[in-house]
Short mmCIF file of C-alpha atoms in Angstrom, two decimals:
data_model
loop_
_atom_site.label_atom_id
_atom_site.label_comp_id
_atom_site.label_asym_id
_atom_site.label_seq_id
_atom_site.Cartn_x
_atom_site.Cartn_y
_atom_site.Cartn_z
CA MET A 1 36.53 -49.93 33.13
CA LYS A 2 39.08 -47.13 33.65
CA PRO A 3 36.45 -44.43 34.58
CA PHE A 4 34.79 -47.08 36.80
CA MET A 5 38.01 -47.69 38.76
CA LYS A 6 38.90 -43.99 38.88
CA LYS A 7 35.60 -43.09 40.53
CA LEU A 8 35.85 -46.04 42.90
CA PHE A 9 39.34 -44.89 43.88
CA GLY A 10 38.11 -41.33 44.36
CA PHE A 11 35.24 -42.40 46.62
CA SER A 12 37.64 -44.67 48.54
CA ILE A 13 40.07 -41.94 49.57
CA GLY A 14 37.67 -40.50 52.17
CA PRO A 15 36.83 -43.78 53.92
CA VAL A 16 40.44 -45.03 53.81
CA GLY A 17 41.73 -41.74 55.19
CA GLY A 18 38.89 -41.70 57.70
CA ALA A 19 39.86 -45.20 58.83
CA PHE A 20 43.44 -44.07 59.34
CA ILE A 21 42.20 -41.16 61.46
CA SER A 22 39.98 -43.58 63.41
CA PHE A 23 43.03 -45.77 64.02
CA ILE A 24 44.49 -42.82 65.88
CA THR A 25 41.25 -41.69 67.55
CA ILE A 26 40.18 -45.10 68.91
CA PRO A 27 43.31 -45.93 70.97
CA VAL A 28 43.61 -42.31 72.15
CA THR A 29 40.04 -42.51 73.47
CA THR A 30 40.14 -46.03 74.94
CA HIS A 31 43.50 -45.54 76.66
CA PHE A 32 42.29 -42.46 78.50
CA VAL A 33 38.61 -43.34 78.99
CA SER A 34 37.46 -46.45 80.90
CA PRO A 35 35.01 -48.95 79.32
CA ALA A 36 32.20 -47.74 81.62
CA GLU A 37 32.73 -44.08 80.67
CA TYR A 38 33.06 -45.01 77.00
CA GLY A 39 29.78 -46.89 77.32
CA LYS A 40 28.01 -43.71 78.45
CA ALA A 41 29.47 -41.75 75.53
CA SER A 42 28.35 -44.44 73.09
CA MET A 43 24.73 -44.02 74.22
CA PHE A 44 24.89 -40.37 73.10
CA ILE A 45 26.13 -41.41 69.64
CA LEU A 46 23.61 -44.25 69.51
CA PHE A 47 20.57 -42.00 70.08
CA GLN A 48 21.94 -39.47 67.63
CA THR A 49 21.94 -42.20 64.96
CA LEU A 50 18.46 -43.47 65.88
CA ILE A 51 16.86 -40.01 65.81
CA GLY A 52 18.72 -39.09 62.62
CA THR A 53 17.30 -42.10 60.80
CA PHE A 54 13.78 -41.10 61.77
CA LEU A 55 14.25 -37.42 60.85
CA TYR A 56 15.13 -38.09 57.22
CA LEU A 57 11.76 -39.85 56.63
CA GLY A 58 13.49 -41.66 53.75
CA VAL A 59 13.61 -38.40 51.79
CA ASP A 60 17.40 -38.65 51.53
CA GLN A 61 17.05 -41.96 49.67
CA ALA A 62 14.20 -40.60 47.56
CA TYR A 63 16.45 -37.67 46.63
CA THR A 64 19.07 -40.04 45.18
CA ARG A 65 16.33 -41.93 43.32
CA GLU A 66 14.94 -38.75 41.72
CA TYR A 67 18.28 -37.07 41.05
CA HIS A 68 19.02 -38.33 37.53
CA GLU A 69 15.41 -37.77 36.43
CA ALA A 70 15.13 -34.18 37.75
CA ASP A 71 15.58 -31.24 35.37
CA ASN A 72 16.07 -28.66 38.14
CA LYS A 73 18.41 -30.33 40.62
CA ALA A 74 18.70 -27.22 42.82
CA ASP A 75 14.93 -27.19 43.45
CA LEU A 76 15.02 -30.94 44.06
CA PHE A 77 17.71 -30.40 46.72
CA ARG A 78 15.77 -27.65 48.51
CA ASN A 79 12.46 -29.52 48.42
CA ALA A 80 14.13 -32.67 49.72
CA LEU A 81 15.90 -30.79 52.53
CA LEU A 82 12.84 -28.83 53.65
CA ILE A 83 10.96 -31.59 55.49
CA PRO A 84 13.87 -33.22 57.40
CA LEU A 85 15.32 -29.82 58.33
CA GLY A 86 11.99 -28.56 59.69
CA LEU A 87 11.53 -31.76 61.66
CA ALA A 88 15.09 -31.53 63.02
CA ALA A 89 14.50 -27.95 64.18
CA ALA A 90 11.32 -29.03 65.99
CA VAL A 91 13.07 -31.95 67.70
CA CYS A 92 15.95 -29.67 68.70
CA ALA A 93 13.51 -27.24 70.33
CA VAL A 94 11.82 -30.03 72.31
CA ILE A 95 15.19 -31.38 73.50
CA VAL A 96 16.45 -27.96 74.60
CA LEU A 97 13.19 -27.22 76.45
CA ASP A 98 13.30 -30.52 78.38
CA SER A 99 17.03 -31.25 78.55
CA HIS A 100 16.80 -32.75 82.07
CA PHE A 101 14.60 -35.58 80.77
CA VAL A 102 16.88 -36.18 77.78
CA SER A 103 19.88 -36.30 80.12
CA ARG A 104 18.21 -39.02 82.22
CA VAL A 105 17.45 -41.08 79.11
CA LEU A 106 20.98 -40.79 77.72
CA PHE A 107 23.13 -40.93 80.85
CA GLY A 108 20.92 -42.17 83.68
CA GLU A 109 21.15 -38.78 85.45
CA GLY A 110 19.36 -35.47 84.88
CA ARG A 111 22.27 -33.11 85.53
CA TYR A 112 23.95 -33.15 82.11
CA VAL A 113 21.83 -30.32 80.68
CA LEU A 114 24.49 -28.79 78.42
CA ALA A 115 25.31 -32.16 76.87
CA SER A 116 21.61 -32.72 76.13
CA ALA A 117 21.21 -29.28 74.55
CA LEU A 118 24.26 -29.89 72.34
CA PHE A 119 22.67 -33.18 71.32
CA GLY A 120 19.66 -31.27 69.94
CA ILE A 121 21.78 -28.70 68.10
CA MET A 122 23.95 -31.41 66.57
CA ILE A 123 20.88 -33.04 65.01
CA VAL A 124 20.20 -29.94 62.89
CA PHE A 125 23.78 -29.83 61.61
CA MET A 126 23.63 -33.56 60.90
CA VAL A 127 20.69 -33.09 58.49
CA LEU A 128 22.42 -30.25 56.62
CA GLU A 129 25.63 -32.27 56.28
CA ARG A 130 23.75 -35.32 55.02
CA PHE A 131 22.10 -33.52 52.11
CA ILE A 132 25.16 -31.51 51.08
CA LEU A 133 27.28 -34.66 50.91
CA LEU A 134 24.51 -36.52 49.07
CA SER A 135 24.43 -33.78 46.44
CA ILE A 136 28.20 -34.01 45.92
CA ARG A 137 27.99 -37.79 45.78
CA MET A 138 25.20 -37.87 43.19
CA LYS A 139 27.23 -35.54 40.97
CA GLU A 140 29.88 -38.29 41.19
CA ARG A 141 32.51 -35.78 42.35
CA ALA A 142 34.47 -38.54 44.02
CA PHE A 143 37.56 -36.65 45.16
CA GLU A 144 35.54 -33.68 46.41
CA TYR A 145 33.26 -36.00 48.38
CA SER A 146 36.24 -37.76 49.95
CA PHE A 147 37.95 -34.49 50.85
CA PHE A 148 35.02 -33.22 52.92
CA ASN A 149 34.57 -36.57 54.66
CA LEU A 150 38.25 -36.47 55.57
CA LEU A 151 37.99 -32.87 56.75
CA ILE A 152 35.18 -33.66 59.19
CA LYS A 153 37.06 -36.71 60.55
CA ALA A 154 40.24 -34.67 60.98
CA VAL A 155 38.44 -31.93 62.91
CA LEU A 156 36.90 -34.61 65.16
CA LEU A 157 40.36 -36.07 65.84
CA VAL A 158 41.83 -32.68 66.78
CA ALA A 159 38.88 -31.96 69.09
CA THR A 160 39.26 -35.39 70.74
CA LEU A 161 42.99 -34.88 71.34
CA VAL A 162 42.42 -31.43 72.85
CA PHE A 163 39.75 -32.68 75.26
CA VAL A 164 41.38 -35.93 76.49
CA LEU A 165 44.89 -34.47 76.76
CA PHE A 166 44.16 -31.05 78.23
CA ILE A 167 40.61 -30.79 79.58
CA ARG A 168 39.03 -33.99 80.95
CA ARG A 169 39.10 -37.80 80.66
CA ASP A 170 35.55 -39.02 81.17
CA PHE A 171 32.60 -39.67 78.87
CA LEU A 172 31.97 -35.93 78.54
CA ALA A 173 35.37 -35.57 76.85
CA VAL A 174 34.23 -37.95 74.09
CA LEU A 175 30.84 -36.27 73.90
CA TYR A 176 32.03 -32.66 73.75
CA SER A 177 34.80 -33.43 71.27
CA THR A 178 32.29 -35.20 69.02
CA VAL A 179 29.84 -32.29 69.09
CA VAL A 180 32.42 -29.51 68.72
CA GLY A 181 34.34 -31.32 65.98
CA GLN A 182 31.18 -32.18 64.06
CA ILE A 183 29.72 -28.67 64.21
CA LEU A 184 33.00 -26.99 63.19
CA GLY A 185 33.39 -29.35 60.22
CA ASP A 186 29.77 -28.86 59.18
CA LEU A 187 30.00 -25.07 59.44
CA TYR A 188 32.79 -25.06 56.88
CA LEU A 189 30.73 -27.35 54.64
CA ILE A 190 27.66 -25.07 54.90
CA ILE A 191 29.68 -21.92 54.14
CA ARG A 192 31.46 -23.61 51.24
CA TYR A 193 28.15 -24.69 49.64
CA ARG A 194 25.95 -21.80 50.75
CA ARG A 195 24.66 -21.46 47.17
CA TYR A 196 22.65 -24.64 47.79
CA PHE A 197 20.51 -22.70 50.26
CA LEU A 198 19.59 -19.71 48.10
CA VAL A 199 15.81 -19.34 48.38
CA LYS A 200 15.19 -16.14 46.40
CA HIS A 201 13.27 -17.85 43.59
CA PHE A 202 12.46 -21.06 45.41
CA ARG A 203 8.86 -22.24 45.74
CA PRO A 204 8.02 -25.45 47.63
CA ASP A 205 6.66 -28.10 45.27
CA LYS A 206 3.90 -30.04 47.02
CA ARG A 207 3.69 -32.68 44.29
CA LEU A 208 7.42 -33.30 44.43
CA ALA A 209 7.34 -33.44 48.23
CA ALA A 210 4.51 -35.97 48.09
CA ARG A 211 6.44 -38.07 45.56
CA LEU A 212 9.56 -37.98 47.72
CA LEU A 213 7.59 -39.03 50.79
CA LYS A 214 5.75 -41.77 48.91
CA PHE A 215 9.04 -43.36 47.93
CA GLY A 216 10.88 -42.47 51.13
CA LEU A 217 8.47 -43.34 53.94
CA PRO A 218 8.61 -47.13 53.43
CA LEU A 219 12.40 -46.79 53.34
CA ALA A 220 12.25 -44.69 56.52
CA VAL A 221 10.34 -47.43 58.32
CA ALA A 222 12.83 -50.00 57.05
CA ALA A 223 15.80 -47.77 57.92
CA SER A 224 14.41 -47.12 61.40
CA VAL A 225 14.01 -50.84 62.02
CA THR A 226 17.48 -51.49 60.58
CA SER A 227 18.91 -48.74 62.78
CA LEU A 228 17.16 -50.32 65.74
CA LEU A 229 18.69 -53.62 64.64
CA ASN A 230 22.17 -52.06 64.67
CA SER A 231 21.48 -50.47 68.05
CA PHE A 232 19.65 -53.27 69.79
CA GLY A 233 22.81 -54.82 71.18
CA ARG A 234 23.71 -51.62 73.05
CA LEU A 235 20.10 -50.96 74.08
CA SER A 236 19.83 -54.51 75.46
CA LEU A 237 23.13 -54.17 77.28
CA ARG A 238 21.80 -50.92 78.79
CA ALA A 239 18.75 -52.81 80.07
CA TRP A 240 20.31 -56.11 81.18
CA SER A 241 24.01 -55.45 81.68
CA SER A 242 26.38 -52.59 82.55
CA TYR A 243 27.98 -49.50 81.02
CA GLU A 244 31.28 -51.40 81.06
CA GLU A 245 29.88 -54.10 78.76
CA ILE A 246 28.41 -51.37 76.54
CA GLY A 247 31.85 -49.76 76.37
CA ILE A 248 33.58 -52.99 75.32
CA TYR A 249 30.88 -53.70 72.74
CA ALA A 250 30.95 -50.13 71.35
CA ALA A 251 34.77 -50.07 71.14
CA THR A 252 34.78 -53.39 69.26
CA LEU A 253 32.17 -51.99 66.89
CA LYS A 254 34.61 -49.18 66.14
CA ILE A 255 37.25 -51.74 65.13
CA ALA A 256 34.75 -53.73 63.06
CA ALA A 257 33.80 -50.46 61.42
CA LEU A 258 37.23 -50.46 59.77
CA LEU A 259 35.59 -52.85 57.30
CA SER A 260 33.17 -50.03 56.65
CA ILE A 261 36.03 -48.45 54.70
CA VAL A 262 35.10 -50.76 51.87
CA GLN A 263 31.38 -50.58 52.68
CA THR A 264 31.25 -46.79 52.53
CA SER A 265 33.60 -46.47 49.56
CA PHE A 266 31.71 -49.04 47.56
CA THR A 267 28.20 -47.86 48.49
CA ASN A 268 28.97 -44.21 47.74
CA PHE A 269 30.22 -45.23 44.32
CA TRP A 270 27.84 -48.10 43.60
CA VAL A 271 24.44 -46.46 44.22
CA PRO A 272 24.72 -43.81 41.47
CA THR A 273 26.58 -46.25 39.19
CA ALA A 274 23.94 -49.00 39.55
CA TYR A 275 21.12 -46.54 38.75
CA ARG A 276 23.02 -45.33 35.70
CA TRP A 277 23.76 -48.88 34.49
CA PHE A 278 20.11 -49.81 34.90
CA ASN A 279 18.98 -46.79 32.86
CA GLU A 280 21.58 -47.67 30.21
CA LYS A 281 20.26 -51.27 30.18
CA ARG A 282 23.66 -52.81 30.89
CA ARG A 283 23.91 -56.60 30.63
CA MET A 284 23.50 -58.70 33.78
CA VAL A 285 27.07 -59.98 33.57
CA TYR A 286 28.34 -56.56 34.75
CA PHE A 287 26.20 -56.65 37.90
CA LYS A 288 27.24 -60.25 38.58
CA LEU A 289 30.94 -59.46 38.16
CA VAL A 290 30.73 -56.58 40.65
CA SER A 291 28.82 -58.71 43.18
CA GLU A 292 31.29 -61.59 43.04
CA GLY A 293 34.24 -59.21 43.30
CA VAL A 294 32.76 -57.53 46.38
CA LEU A 295 32.04 -60.92 47.99
CA LEU A 296 35.64 -62.00 47.42
CA VAL A 297 37.17 -58.81 48.85
CA MET A 298 34.87 -58.66 51.89
CA SER A 299 35.34 -62.34 52.80
CA TRP A 300 39.13 -62.03 52.59
CA LEU A 301 39.07 -58.88 54.73
CA PHE A 302 36.86 -60.67 57.25
CA PHE A 303 39.42 -63.45 57.72
CA THR A 304 42.27 -60.94 57.83
CA ILE A 305 40.68 -59.21 60.84
CA LEU A 306 39.99 -62.57 62.53
CA THR A 307 43.63 -63.54 62.10
CA CYS A 308 44.75 -60.24 63.64
CA LYS A 309 42.17 -60.18 66.45
CA ARG A 310 44.82 -60.16 69.18
CA LEU A 311 46.01 -56.84 67.81
CA VAL A 312 42.52 -55.49 68.57
CA VAL A 313 43.23 -55.73 72.29
CA LEU A 314 46.61 -54.04 71.87
CA LEU A 315 44.96 -51.27 69.87
CA LEU A 316 42.26 -50.60 72.46
CA SER A 317 43.87 -51.28 75.89
CA PRO A 318 43.91 -54.21 78.38
CA GLY A 319 40.57 -53.14 79.84
CA TYR A 320 38.91 -54.05 76.54
CA ALA A 321 40.40 -57.60 76.32
CA ASP A 322 37.04 -59.30 75.67
CA ALA A 323 36.82 -57.45 72.35
CA ALA A 324 38.78 -60.33 70.77
CA TYR A 325 35.76 -62.64 71.21
CA LEU A 326 33.25 -60.15 69.77
CA ILE A 327 35.08 -59.10 66.62
CA GLY A 328 34.01 -62.00 64.36
CA PHE A 329 30.27 -61.55 64.78
CA LEU A 330 30.44 -57.75 64.67
CA CYS A 331 32.43 -57.88 61.42
CA LEU A 332 29.53 -59.76 59.79
CA GLN A 333 27.54 -56.52 59.90
CA PRO A 334 29.66 -54.45 57.44
CA VAL A 335 30.60 -57.53 55.39
CA LEU A 336 27.05 -58.73 54.71
CA TYR A 337 25.63 -55.22 54.34
CA THR A 338 28.21 -54.40 51.66
CA VAL A 339 27.61 -57.61 49.73
CA SER A 340 23.83 -57.16 50.01
CA GLU A 341 24.13 -53.80 48.24
CA THR A 342 24.87 -55.82 45.08
CA THR A 343 22.09 -58.38 45.64
CA THR A 344 19.22 -56.03 46.62
CA LEU A 345 19.00 -54.22 43.27
CA GLY A 346 15.69 -55.85 42.34
CA ILE A 347 13.99 -54.03 45.23
CA VAL A 348 15.54 -50.72 44.20
CA PHE A 349 14.91 -50.97 40.45
CA SER A 350 11.31 -52.16 40.88
CA LYS A 351 10.64 -49.16 43.19
CA LYS A 352 9.01 -51.54 45.69
CA SER A 353 10.70 -49.86 48.62
CA TYR A 354 8.07 -51.26 51.02
CA LEU A 355 9.81 -54.65 50.72
CA ASN A 356 12.63 -53.22 52.84
CA ILE A 357 10.18 -53.14 55.75
CA TRP A 358 9.77 -56.91 55.50
CA VAL A 359 13.53 -57.34 55.25
CA SER A 360 13.95 -55.33 58.44
CA PHE A 361 11.38 -57.33 60.37
CA ILE A 362 12.90 -60.61 59.15
CA SER A 363 16.23 -59.37 60.52
CA ILE A 364 15.10 -57.97 63.84
CA ALA A 365 13.01 -60.97 64.96
CA PRO A 366 16.01 -63.28 65.60
CA CYS A 367 17.92 -60.34 67.07
CA LEU A 368 15.20 -59.72 69.66
CA LEU A 369 14.93 -63.40 70.57
CA LEU A 370 18.67 -64.00 70.89
CA SER A 371 19.20 -60.76 72.82
CA VAL A 372 16.65 -61.78 75.44
CA LEU A 373 18.19 -65.25 75.72
CA LEU A 374 21.91 -64.43 75.58
CA ILE A 375 22.65 -60.92 76.87
CA PRO A 376 21.60 -61.44 80.54
CA HIS A 377 24.05 -64.38 80.72
CA PHE A 378 26.87 -63.50 78.29
CA GLY A 379 26.81 -59.69 78.17
CA ALA A 380 28.67 -58.16 75.23
CA VAL A 381 29.40 -61.55 73.63
CA GLY A 382 25.67 -62.32 73.59
CA ALA A 383 24.96 -58.95 71.98
CA ALA A 384 27.58 -59.63 69.29
CA VAL A 385 26.09 -63.05 68.48
CA SER A 386 22.60 -61.51 68.19
CA THR A 387 23.88 -58.82 65.81
CA GLY A 388 25.78 -61.30 63.64
CA VAL A 389 22.84 -63.69 63.28
CA SER A 390 20.46 -60.85 62.46
CA TYR A 391 22.69 -59.71 59.59
CA VAL A 392 22.70 -63.18 58.08
CA PHE A 393 18.89 -62.91 57.93
CA PHE A 394 19.20 -59.33 56.64
CA PHE A 395 21.39 -60.48 53.74
CA TRP A 396 19.08 -63.38 52.94
CA GLY A 397 15.95 -61.19 53.07
CA ARG A 398 17.34 -58.52 50.75
CA SER A 399 18.55 -61.13 48.28
CA PHE A 400 15.28 -63.10 48.38
CA PHE A 401 12.96 -60.16 47.63
CA SER A 402 15.34 -58.80 45.02
CA GLU A 403 15.33 -62.10 43.16
CA LYS A 404 11.52 -62.07 43.12
CA ASN A 405 11.45 -58.68 41.37
CA TRP A 406 14.46 -58.82 39.03
CA GLU A 407 16.11 -61.41 36.83
CA GLY A 408 19.24 -61.21 38.99
CA PHE A 409 22.01 -63.82 39.07
CA PRO A 410 22.69 -67.07 41.02
CA LEU A 411 23.59 -66.56 44.69
CA ARG A 412 24.45 -70.10 45.81
CA LYS A 413 28.12 -69.14 46.13
CA HIS A 414 27.19 -66.12 48.26
CA PHE A 415 25.25 -68.26 50.72
CA TRP A 416 28.03 -70.86 51.06
CA VAL A 417 30.59 -68.15 51.78
CA THR A 418 28.24 -66.58 54.35
CA ALA A 419 27.85 -69.95 56.09
CA VAL A 420 31.63 -70.42 56.37
CA MET A 421 32.12 -66.88 57.73
CA PHE A 422 29.39 -67.46 60.32
CA LEU A 423 31.10 -70.69 61.42
CA ALA A 424 34.39 -68.79 61.77
CA ALA A 425 32.74 -66.03 63.84
CA LEU A 426 31.19 -68.64 66.14
CA ALA A 427 34.49 -70.46 66.66
CA ASN A 428 36.29 -67.19 67.44
CA ALA A 429 33.74 -66.28 70.12
CA PHE A 430 35.40 -68.87 72.40
CA PRO A 431 39.00 -69.25 73.70
CA LEU A 432 39.70 -72.37 71.61
CA LYS A 433 43.14 -73.92 71.18
CA GLY A 434 44.36 -74.00 67.60
CA ILE A 435 41.92 -71.29 66.52
CA GLU A 436 44.55 -69.82 64.18
CA LEU A 437 44.80 -73.09 62.22
CA LEU A 438 41.00 -73.30 62.01
CA ASN A 439 40.85 -69.74 60.68
CA ILE A 440 43.39 -70.61 57.96
CA ALA A 441 41.41 -73.74 57.00
CA LEU A 442 38.15 -71.80 56.75
CA PHE A 443 39.87 -69.06 54.74
CA LEU A 444 41.09 -71.68 52.25
CA ALA A 445 37.54 -73.10 52.08
CA VAL A 446 36.12 -69.65 51.27
CA SER A 447 38.79 -69.12 48.62
CA GLY A 448 38.04 -72.50 47.07
CA ILE A 449 34.33 -71.73 46.84
CA GLN A 450 35.16 -68.48 45.03
CA MET A 451 37.83 -69.88 42.71
CA PRO A 452 35.81 -69.06 39.53
CA ALA A 453 35.61 -65.40 40.61
CA ILE A 454 39.35 -65.37 41.36
CA LYS A 455 40.05 -66.75 37.88
CA ASN A 456 37.77 -64.15 36.26
CA ILE A 457 39.52 -61.30 38.07
CA TRP A 458 42.93 -62.74 37.15
CA ASN A 459 41.93 -63.08 33.49
CA MET A 460 40.71 -59.46 33.45
CA PHE A 461 44.00 -58.32 34.95
CA ARG A 462 46.02 -60.32 32.40
CA ALA A 463 43.93 -58.98 29.51
CA LYS A 464 44.53 -55.43 30.71
CA GLN A 465 48.28 -56.08 30.95
CA LEU A 466 48.37 -57.49 27.41
CA ASN A 467 46.50 -54.46 26.07
CA LEU A 468 49.00 -52.15 27.76
CA GLU A 469 51.91 -54.10 26.25
CA LYS A 470 50.39 -53.91 22.76
CA SER A 471 49.82 -50.17 23.04
#
């Protein structure tokens, strides 16, 4: 258990430090940039994410799947990088050659040519960064992985401060600081790990590439649909609402992303650990214990943020006041995604990656329907409801298909806790009197449902204390 916790702690340093940096970056940005301008900047980041998901073709996930089975990990890295990097270079060339069109798509006007060109260049750096960090992560170098994540975040913060304080205070300030900060951070990463790119004795392996694509393409389809799911709120607001509503929604997402501290820390640590446990044929009780522990932590963090939702407005600025009504539903995204990482293992271990496509479609169907019905009338609140509901279906879909392909463990407790959190998110979407008391009551209900897990964790802690006293 000690090595387990040490690695988890190591992988947590980066996200926790990154969250602290975000706590500084978010209010700096939202206090100087209006919701409408912030909405324009968020469209740049949104399309970067959407295109990035497509470019990887699932090869990044296939790389992690093959890593422990590969004898020559350097060749695996180069073969895995080759396809996404080539595709990124081609997309970059197309964007640079027709930057006026890209500018109209991103910002509604064709005059932001430089911003569009930087968008294309950033895509190439994004692919290189992804595979370098994946390699460090799969080697389980937790502290090294966290350091470079922190470095990139810190460079982004410095770039943001320079632009909004000394250069300009519109959406281009957010955009340029993001691009400059990201590229500078990635350049250091590329120079530091330049040995990964030595090609003197490298020969592309067509069989390996085919195997990576065979495993990765279904995941790419699923990831693209999931990315669309994450983005559909902002895309719908772009179609049926205003940049101001997009800005409020995007800023609230940044606050909800603080829960991604746990999501990122846990996922970075859990993916290689789960593969290793499966290969070692660990007993199911270990997987169950981790899942119940994650559910407990994420549900408690969810209610902590709901209780402090008024601080969200203070953190952002008065112009983003409606964020208080969005936060509950948007927090369901990182909460349920993190918990689902412990309940989707049957899909991963069975290598039936195509099932993720079905999970994605199960998730996006209610999102599409609710977006059409709610966003024209309720704006950002409607988008938040659509996102929250879709992630309930996402969690259920992952868990359902996993159970069909793996012995697994009972999930009744997980579904009850999810139902209570959804009820809390719904209640907090309205200006109800006595909402604080209701939040406390629902928190106690969630804790009561998970009392066996609380007792197990307490007993483990007591046993560890007794062992320390005896030694």
